[in-house]
């Protein structure tokens, strides 16, 4: 059991973090943020891992690519391998475990506009660890952009569509492990639901929060724009001032900067043990709007965590127990998180077959 929680989940939140770090990443035995030396150890471990044979972890994907040369199964899968060679699979790749990477990418919203880059980084990490990865996308609907329009009708249902899309790709290609990425509101629970649905071996990674905008010496967020709408309606600011707020609220990629649904759910999922420690707190990009070093490190740690889960046979439901969900609820309450957490945690518990009800939030 990974989430070592007492009757007071908040009291042992750091324990669940340290357990995850020690058992999965093998970089530190405490809940402290990974140091430069521990990061170096992680990279050395990754280099060693890349030279070792991982074929024993190819439990499912051999049905797709074939098992061993000369067998009937190998011969039957010739056409599949021929098609895979067209997308840069090499001879050795057919003996590696196959990793599916769900990139909930779109350039229609800043929350997920950088997710494709994170997917590429995860692919590199998979290669370094002796695995072979493929990426794919899903629909993404932004609440912040569509609310107040008929487009909002598609927001909540997109969560389940995202989950179904990820399940379809992962199961259809018989991948051995999965990393799913989320950014805006519905893509976060939607990215975790399919991992739990089939009790898969998987890890979730949050794309990260946006950096603050700046105007007249003050930090700005998307909420600044909403507030400015009200101020303009009340005649407190001019059209020019409203436009200035609009142009300076959202400076680049990342989810809405506040304890709204995205940052709430990413914090909850980390507390539950399904993402690597501190990844919920790391911003998407740096001041130059390049993927932040912390987030790049999150990619490497997430793939290493997935590999450890595969080696130890640790599935998502081994992690997401009733106590883990209680841990998530506690961190939500402690942070004053979004009430949407109730909706999404109940859906996640349903997928994990955990008996969670609305009464558990009281």
Short mmCIF file of C-alpha atoms in Angstrom, two decimals:
data_model
loop_
_atom_site.label_atom_id
_atom_site.label_comp_id
_atom_site.label_asym_id
_atom_site.label_seq_id
_atom_site.Cartn_x
_atom_site.Cartn_y
_atom_site.Cartn_z
CA UNK A 1 0.00 0.00 0.00
CA UNK A 2 1.45 3.35 -0.99
CA UNK A 3 -0.74 5.89 0.73
CA UNK A 4 0.08 5.33 4.40
CA UNK A 5 -2.81 7.22 5.95
CA UNK A 6 -4.09 7.19 9.48
CA UNK A 7 -7.61 8.13 10.57
CA UNK A 8 -6.46 11.71 10.02
CA UNK A 9 -5.33 11.75 6.39
CA UNK A 10 -3.93 15.27 6.56
CA UNK A 11 -1.58 14.28 9.36
CA UNK A 12 0.18 11.75 7.15
CA UNK A 13 0.08 13.43 3.77
CA UNK A 14 3.85 13.80 3.80
CA UNK A 15 4.15 10.11 4.56
CA UNK A 16 2.31 9.19 1.37
CA UNK A 17 4.61 11.52 -0.55
CA UNK A 18 7.77 10.04 0.92
CA UNK A 19 6.50 6.50 0.36
CA UNK A 20 5.86 7.28 -3.29
CA UNK A 21 9.28 8.85 -3.70
CA UNK A 22 11.15 6.04 -1.98
CA UNK A 23 9.31 3.07 -3.46
CA UNK A 24 8.95 4.36 -7.00
CA UNK A 25 11.73 6.78 -7.75
CA UNK A 26 14.42 5.55 -5.36
CA UNK A 27 15.89 9.03 -5.18
CA UNK A 28 15.21 10.10 -1.59
CA UNK A 29 13.80 8.61 1.59
CA UNK A 30 12.16 11.78 2.83
CA UNK A 31 9.37 14.05 1.66
CA UNK A 32 11.85 16.81 0.86
CA UNK A 33 11.92 18.21 -2.66
CA UNK A 34 14.45 16.28 -4.76
CA UNK A 35 17.91 17.83 -4.50
CA UNK A 36 20.37 18.24 -7.35
CA UNK A 37 22.22 15.15 -6.13
CA UNK A 38 19.03 13.07 -6.10
CA UNK A 39 18.19 14.32 -9.60
CA UNK A 40 21.66 13.24 -10.71
CA UNK A 41 21.05 9.81 -9.16
CA UNK A 42 17.79 9.57 -11.08
CA UNK A 43 19.56 10.33 -14.35
CA UNK A 44 22.30 7.78 -13.58
CA UNK A 45 19.66 5.17 -12.80
CA UNK A 46 17.93 6.02 -16.08
CA UNK A 47 21.20 5.60 -17.99
CA UNK A 48 21.76 2.21 -16.38
CA UNK A 49 18.18 1.20 -17.05
CA UNK A 50 18.51 2.06 -20.71
CA UNK A 51 21.22 -0.56 -21.15
CA UNK A 52 19.27 -3.36 -19.51
CA UNK A 53 16.78 -5.68 -21.18
CA UNK A 54 13.15 -4.72 -20.50
CA UNK A 55 11.56 -7.43 -22.64
CA UNK A 56 10.22 -9.15 -19.51
CA UNK A 57 7.89 -6.16 -19.05
CA UNK A 58 6.33 -6.70 -22.47
CA UNK A 59 3.31 -8.50 -21.08
CA UNK A 60 0.53 -7.21 -23.33
CA UNK A 61 2.08 -5.67 -26.42
CA UNK A 62 3.65 -8.91 -27.66
CA UNK A 63 0.15 -9.77 -28.84
CA UNK A 64 0.45 -6.77 -31.17
CA UNK A 65 4.07 -7.05 -32.30
CA UNK A 66 4.77 -10.76 -31.87
CA UNK A 67 6.65 -12.56 -29.13
CA UNK A 68 9.85 -14.18 -30.45
CA UNK A 69 11.29 -14.57 -33.93
CA UNK A 70 10.33 -17.79 -35.67
CA UNK A 71 7.18 -18.48 -33.64
CA UNK A 72 3.73 -18.65 -35.20
CA UNK A 73 2.76 -15.49 -33.33
CA UNK A 74 5.76 -13.65 -34.76
CA UNK A 75 4.89 -14.70 -38.28
CA UNK A 76 1.23 -13.72 -37.89
CA UNK A 77 2.16 -10.20 -36.73
CA UNK A 78 4.36 -9.43 -39.75
CA UNK A 79 1.89 -6.94 -41.27
CA UNK A 80 1.52 -5.07 -37.98
CA UNK A 81 5.30 -4.73 -37.68
CA UNK A 82 5.51 -3.57 -41.30
CA UNK A 83 3.15 -0.69 -40.50
CA UNK A 84 4.97 0.14 -37.27
CA UNK A 85 8.28 0.33 -39.15
CA UNK A 86 6.74 3.16 -41.17
CA UNK A 87 6.49 5.19 -37.95
CA UNK A 88 10.12 4.62 -36.97
CA UNK A 89 9.97 1.32 -35.09
CA UNK A 90 13.34 -0.44 -35.37
CA UNK A 91 14.19 -4.13 -35.01
CA UNK A 92 14.96 -3.77 -31.31
CA UNK A 93 11.77 -1.83 -30.57
CA UNK A 94 9.58 -4.87 -31.10
CA UNK A 95 11.09 -6.46 -28.00
CA UNK A 96 10.58 -3.44 -25.75
CA UNK A 97 7.56 -2.74 -23.53
CA UNK A 98 5.11 -0.43 -25.27
CA UNK A 99 4.07 2.78 -23.48
CA UNK A 100 1.04 4.83 -24.45
CA UNK A 101 1.25 8.58 -23.78
CA UNK A 102 -2.06 10.43 -23.78
CA UNK A 103 -1.45 14.04 -24.83
CA UNK A 104 -4.56 16.11 -24.18
CA UNK A 105 -3.19 18.79 -26.49
CA UNK A 106 -4.87 21.69 -28.23
CA UNK A 107 -3.74 25.18 -29.15
CA UNK A 108 -7.27 26.43 -28.49
CA UNK A 109 -6.53 27.01 -24.80
CA UNK A 110 -3.35 27.90 -22.86
CA UNK A 111 -4.08 25.17 -20.34
CA UNK A 112 -3.10 22.45 -22.81
CA UNK A 113 -1.16 24.26 -25.53
CA UNK A 114 2.19 22.90 -24.31
CA UNK A 115 1.07 19.33 -23.62
CA UNK A 116 2.46 18.12 -26.94
CA UNK A 117 5.95 19.22 -25.90
CA UNK A 118 5.60 17.31 -22.64
CA UNK A 119 4.56 14.25 -24.63
CA UNK A 120 7.75 14.52 -26.67
CA UNK A 121 9.82 14.75 -23.49
CA UNK A 122 8.08 11.68 -22.09
CA UNK A 123 8.87 9.80 -25.29
CA UNK A 124 12.55 10.66 -24.90
CA UNK A 125 12.47 9.41 -21.30
CA UNK A 126 10.83 6.17 -22.39
CA UNK A 127 13.55 5.62 -24.98
CA UNK A 128 16.26 6.23 -22.37
CA UNK A 129 14.67 3.67 -20.08
CA UNK A 130 14.56 0.95 -22.72
CA UNK A 131 10.88 1.28 -23.65
CA UNK A 132 9.07 2.31 -26.83
CA UNK A 133 6.35 4.95 -26.57
CA UNK A 134 3.66 6.36 -28.84
CA UNK A 135 1.53 9.46 -28.36
CA UNK A 136 -2.03 10.38 -29.23
CA UNK A 137 -4.49 13.19 -28.59
CA UNK A 138 -7.98 13.72 -27.21
CA UNK A 139 -10.68 16.40 -27.40
CA UNK A 140 -10.25 19.33 -24.98
CA UNK A 141 -12.95 21.85 -24.05
CA UNK A 142 -12.02 24.91 -22.00
CA UNK A 143 -14.54 25.97 -19.37
CA UNK A 144 -12.98 29.42 -19.13
CA UNK A 145 -13.52 30.07 -22.83
CA UNK A 146 -16.86 28.38 -23.45
CA UNK A 147 -18.91 29.15 -20.34
CA UNK A 148 -21.75 31.52 -21.07
CA UNK A 149 -22.09 30.01 -24.55
CA UNK A 150 -23.80 26.95 -26.01
CA UNK A 151 -20.32 25.41 -26.27
CA UNK A 152 -20.35 24.86 -22.49
CA UNK A 153 -22.83 22.03 -23.07
CA UNK A 154 -19.88 19.99 -24.26
CA UNK A 155 -17.61 20.66 -21.31
CA UNK A 156 -18.59 18.11 -18.69
CA UNK A 157 -19.36 15.37 -21.21
CA UNK A 158 -15.88 15.93 -22.69
CA UNK A 159 -14.42 14.46 -19.48
CA UNK A 160 -15.91 11.07 -20.27
CA UNK A 161 -15.09 11.45 -23.96
CA UNK A 162 -11.45 12.07 -23.02
CA UNK A 163 -11.48 8.99 -20.78
CA UNK A 164 -13.02 6.86 -23.51
CA UNK A 165 -10.52 8.15 -26.09
CA UNK A 166 -7.55 7.28 -23.89
CA UNK A 167 -8.94 3.86 -23.04
CA UNK A 168 -9.55 3.16 -26.73
CA UNK A 169 -5.98 3.99 -27.73
CA UNK A 170 -4.29 2.24 -24.80
CA UNK A 171 -6.34 -0.93 -25.03
CA UNK A 172 -6.50 -0.94 -28.82
CA UNK A 173 -2.71 -0.97 -29.11
CA UNK A 174 -2.27 -3.31 -26.14
CA UNK A 175 0.24 -1.03 -24.41
CA UNK A 176 2.03 -2.32 -21.32
CA UNK A 177 1.98 0.95 -19.36
CA UNK A 178 0.61 4.45 -19.74
CA UNK A 179 1.30 8.07 -18.84
CA UNK A 180 -1.60 10.46 -19.23
CA UNK A 181 -1.32 14.24 -19.33
CA UNK A 182 -3.91 16.78 -18.23
CA UNK A 183 -4.14 20.56 -18.24
CA UNK A 184 -7.56 22.18 -18.15
CA UNK A 185 -10.48 21.22 -15.94
CA UNK A 186 -12.00 18.15 -17.57
CA UNK A 187 -8.81 16.76 -19.06
CA UNK A 188 -7.39 16.04 -15.60
CA UNK A 189 -10.03 13.65 -14.24
CA UNK A 190 -10.59 12.47 -17.81
CA UNK A 191 -6.94 11.44 -17.99
CA UNK A 192 -7.03 9.46 -14.74
CA UNK A 193 -10.39 7.73 -15.18
CA UNK A 194 -9.22 5.28 -17.88
CA UNK A 195 -6.19 4.23 -15.84
CA UNK A 196 -8.50 3.25 -13.00
CA UNK A 197 -11.24 1.83 -15.22
CA UNK A 198 -9.13 -1.13 -16.34
CA UNK A 199 -6.83 -1.23 -13.33
CA UNK A 200 -3.97 -0.34 -15.64
CA UNK A 201 -0.38 0.38 -14.75
CA UNK A 202 -0.13 4.10 -15.23
CA UNK A 203 0.94 7.52 -13.98
CA UNK A 204 -0.75 10.90 -14.40
CA UNK A 205 1.19 14.10 -15.07
CA UNK A 206 -0.21 17.61 -14.71
CA UNK A 207 0.81 20.13 -17.36
CA UNK A 208 1.29 22.84 -14.74
CA UNK A 209 -0.14 26.21 -13.82
CA UNK A 210 0.21 29.38 -15.87
CA UNK A 211 2.52 32.18 -14.71
CA UNK A 212 0.87 35.41 -13.57
CA UNK A 213 0.35 38.27 -15.96
CA UNK A 214 1.36 41.80 -14.97
CA UNK A 215 -0.29 45.19 -15.35
CA UNK A 216 0.49 48.43 -13.56
CA UNK A 217 2.68 46.62 -11.03
CA UNK A 218 0.03 44.04 -10.13
CA UNK A 219 -0.14 40.30 -10.77
CA UNK A 220 -2.97 39.24 -13.07
CA UNK A 221 -4.86 36.01 -13.73
CA UNK A 222 -7.81 35.06 -15.91
CA UNK A 223 -10.01 36.05 -12.96
CA UNK A 224 -8.74 39.60 -13.43
CA UNK A 225 -10.50 39.56 -16.80
CA UNK A 226 -13.76 38.32 -15.30
CA UNK A 227 -13.60 40.99 -12.63
CA UNK A 228 -12.87 43.62 -15.26
CA UNK A 229 -16.04 42.66 -17.11
CA UNK A 230 -18.03 43.47 -13.99
CA UNK A 231 -16.10 46.68 -13.44
CA UNK A 232 -16.79 47.80 -17.00
CA UNK A 233 -20.48 46.96 -16.62
CA UNK A 234 -20.59 49.11 -13.49
CA UNK A 235 -18.87 51.95 -15.32
CA UNK A 236 -15.79 51.81 -13.07
CA UNK A 237 -13.27 51.34 -15.89
CA UNK A 238 -13.09 52.37 -19.53
CA UNK A 239 -13.02 50.21 -22.66
CA UNK A 240 -9.30 50.89 -22.96
CA UNK A 241 -8.68 49.73 -19.38
CA UNK A 242 -10.76 46.61 -20.01
CA UNK A 243 -8.69 45.81 -23.10
CA UNK A 244 -5.45 46.30 -21.16
CA UNK A 245 -6.58 43.75 -18.60
CA UNK A 246 -7.57 41.34 -21.38
CA UNK A 247 -4.15 41.61 -23.01
CA UNK A 248 -2.16 41.08 -19.80
CA UNK A 249 -4.08 38.44 -17.84
CA UNK A 250 -2.76 35.25 -19.49
CA UNK A 251 0.91 35.51 -20.55
CA UNK A 252 1.48 31.98 -21.88
CA UNK A 253 0.84 28.23 -21.51
CA UNK A 254 -0.53 26.68 -18.35
CA UNK A 255 -3.78 26.15 -16.45
CA UNK A 256 -5.67 29.01 -14.81
CA UNK A 257 -3.60 30.51 -12.00
CA UNK A 258 -5.60 29.88 -8.86
CA UNK A 259 -6.99 27.09 -6.73
CA UNK A 260 -9.63 26.38 -9.34
CA UNK A 261 -10.52 22.95 -10.73
CA UNK A 262 -7.22 22.25 -12.52
CA UNK A 263 -4.88 23.05 -9.63
CA UNK A 264 -7.29 21.46 -7.17
CA UNK A 265 -7.53 18.16 -9.03
CA UNK A 266 -3.80 17.97 -9.75
CA UNK A 267 -3.09 18.46 -6.03
CA UNK A 268 -5.63 15.79 -5.14
CA UNK A 269 -4.19 13.28 -7.60
CA UNK A 270 -0.69 13.88 -6.26
CA UNK A 271 -1.92 13.33 -2.71
CA UNK A 272 -3.60 10.11 -3.82
CA UNK A 273 -0.29 8.82 -5.16
CA UNK A 274 -1.00 8.81 -8.90
CA UNK A 275 1.50 11.51 -9.85
CA UNK A 276 5.05 12.19 -8.74
CA UNK A 277 5.66 14.45 -5.73
CA UNK A 278 5.55 18.23 -6.25
CA UNK A 279 4.45 17.97 -9.88
CA UNK A 280 1.15 19.68 -9.04
CA UNK A 281 3.02 22.79 -7.83
CA UNK A 282 5.38 23.20 -10.77
CA UNK A 283 4.50 25.83 -13.35
CA UNK A 284 4.09 24.93 -17.00
CA UNK A 285 6.69 27.34 -18.37
CA UNK A 286 9.38 29.79 -17.32
CA UNK A 287 9.36 33.56 -17.79
CA UNK A 288 10.42 33.06 -21.42
CA UNK A 289 7.41 30.80 -22.04
CA UNK A 290 9.66 27.76 -22.43
CA UNK A 291 8.78 24.50 -20.67
CA UNK A 292 10.04 24.93 -17.11
CA UNK A 293 12.97 22.84 -15.90
CA UNK A 294 10.80 21.55 -13.06
CA UNK A 295 8.19 20.32 -15.52
CA UNK A 296 10.82 18.66 -17.70
CA UNK A 297 12.09 16.91 -14.59
CA UNK A 298 8.52 15.86 -13.81
CA UNK A 299 8.42 14.13 -17.19
CA UNK A 300 11.57 12.16 -16.44
CA UNK A 301 10.43 11.24 -12.92
CA UNK A 302 6.98 10.21 -14.18
CA UNK A 303 8.41 7.79 -16.72
CA UNK A 304 10.79 6.37 -14.12
CA UNK A 305 7.86 5.92 -11.72
CA UNK A 306 5.89 4.13 -14.42
CA UNK A 307 8.77 1.76 -15.11
CA UNK A 308 9.06 0.93 -11.42
CA UNK A 309 5.33 0.20 -11.27
CA UNK A 310 5.70 -2.10 -14.27
CA UNK A 311 8.65 -3.89 -12.72
CA UNK A 312 6.82 -4.41 -9.44
CA UNK A 313 3.40 -5.10 -10.98
CA UNK A 314 1.78 -2.21 -9.12
CA UNK A 315 -1.56 -1.32 -10.69
CA UNK A 316 -3.63 1.83 -10.25
CA UNK A 317 -6.14 0.23 -7.90
CA UNK A 318 -3.30 -0.90 -5.65
CA UNK A 319 -2.70 2.83 -5.11
CA UNK A 320 -6.18 4.34 -5.28
CA UNK A 321 -7.74 2.74 -2.21
CA UNK A 322 -10.46 4.28 -0.04
CA UNK A 323 -7.74 5.76 2.17
CA UNK A 324 -6.09 7.35 -0.86
CA UNK A 325 -9.37 9.00 -1.81
CA UNK A 326 -9.72 10.27 1.76
CA UNK A 327 -6.25 11.72 1.45
CA UNK A 328 -7.35 13.52 -1.70
CA UNK A 329 -10.45 14.91 -0.01
CA UNK A 330 -8.36 16.14 2.90
CA UNK A 331 -5.88 18.01 0.72
CA UNK A 332 -8.80 19.58 -1.15
CA UNK A 333 -10.29 20.84 2.11
CA UNK A 334 -6.92 22.02 3.41
CA UNK A 335 -6.23 24.04 0.27
CA UNK A 336 -9.75 25.42 -0.05
CA UNK A 337 -10.04 23.76 -3.44
CA UNK A 338 -12.77 23.81 -6.03
CA UNK A 339 -16.11 22.22 -5.18
CA UNK A 340 -15.90 20.52 -8.58
CA UNK A 341 -13.61 18.06 -6.80
CA UNK A 342 -16.72 16.36 -5.39
CA UNK A 343 -18.03 15.68 -8.87
CA UNK A 344 -14.74 14.37 -10.21
CA UNK A 345 -13.68 12.32 -7.19
CA UNK A 346 -16.98 10.47 -7.22
CA UNK A 347 -16.43 9.66 -10.90
CA UNK A 348 -12.87 8.51 -10.21
CA UNK A 349 -14.02 6.35 -7.30
CA UNK A 350 -16.63 4.76 -9.56
CA UNK A 351 -13.91 3.81 -12.05
CA UNK A 352 -11.70 2.43 -9.25
CA UNK A 353 -14.64 0.52 -7.74
CA UNK A 354 -14.13 2.32 -4.44
CA UNK A 355 -17.16 2.92 -2.24
CA UNK A 356 -17.11 6.72 -2.02
CA UNK A 357 -20.20 8.86 -1.50
CA UNK A 358 -20.93 12.54 -1.01
CA UNK A 359 -21.16 11.86 2.73
CA UNK A 360 -17.42 11.17 2.76
CA UNK A 361 -16.84 14.86 2.06
CA UNK A 362 -18.63 15.99 5.25
#
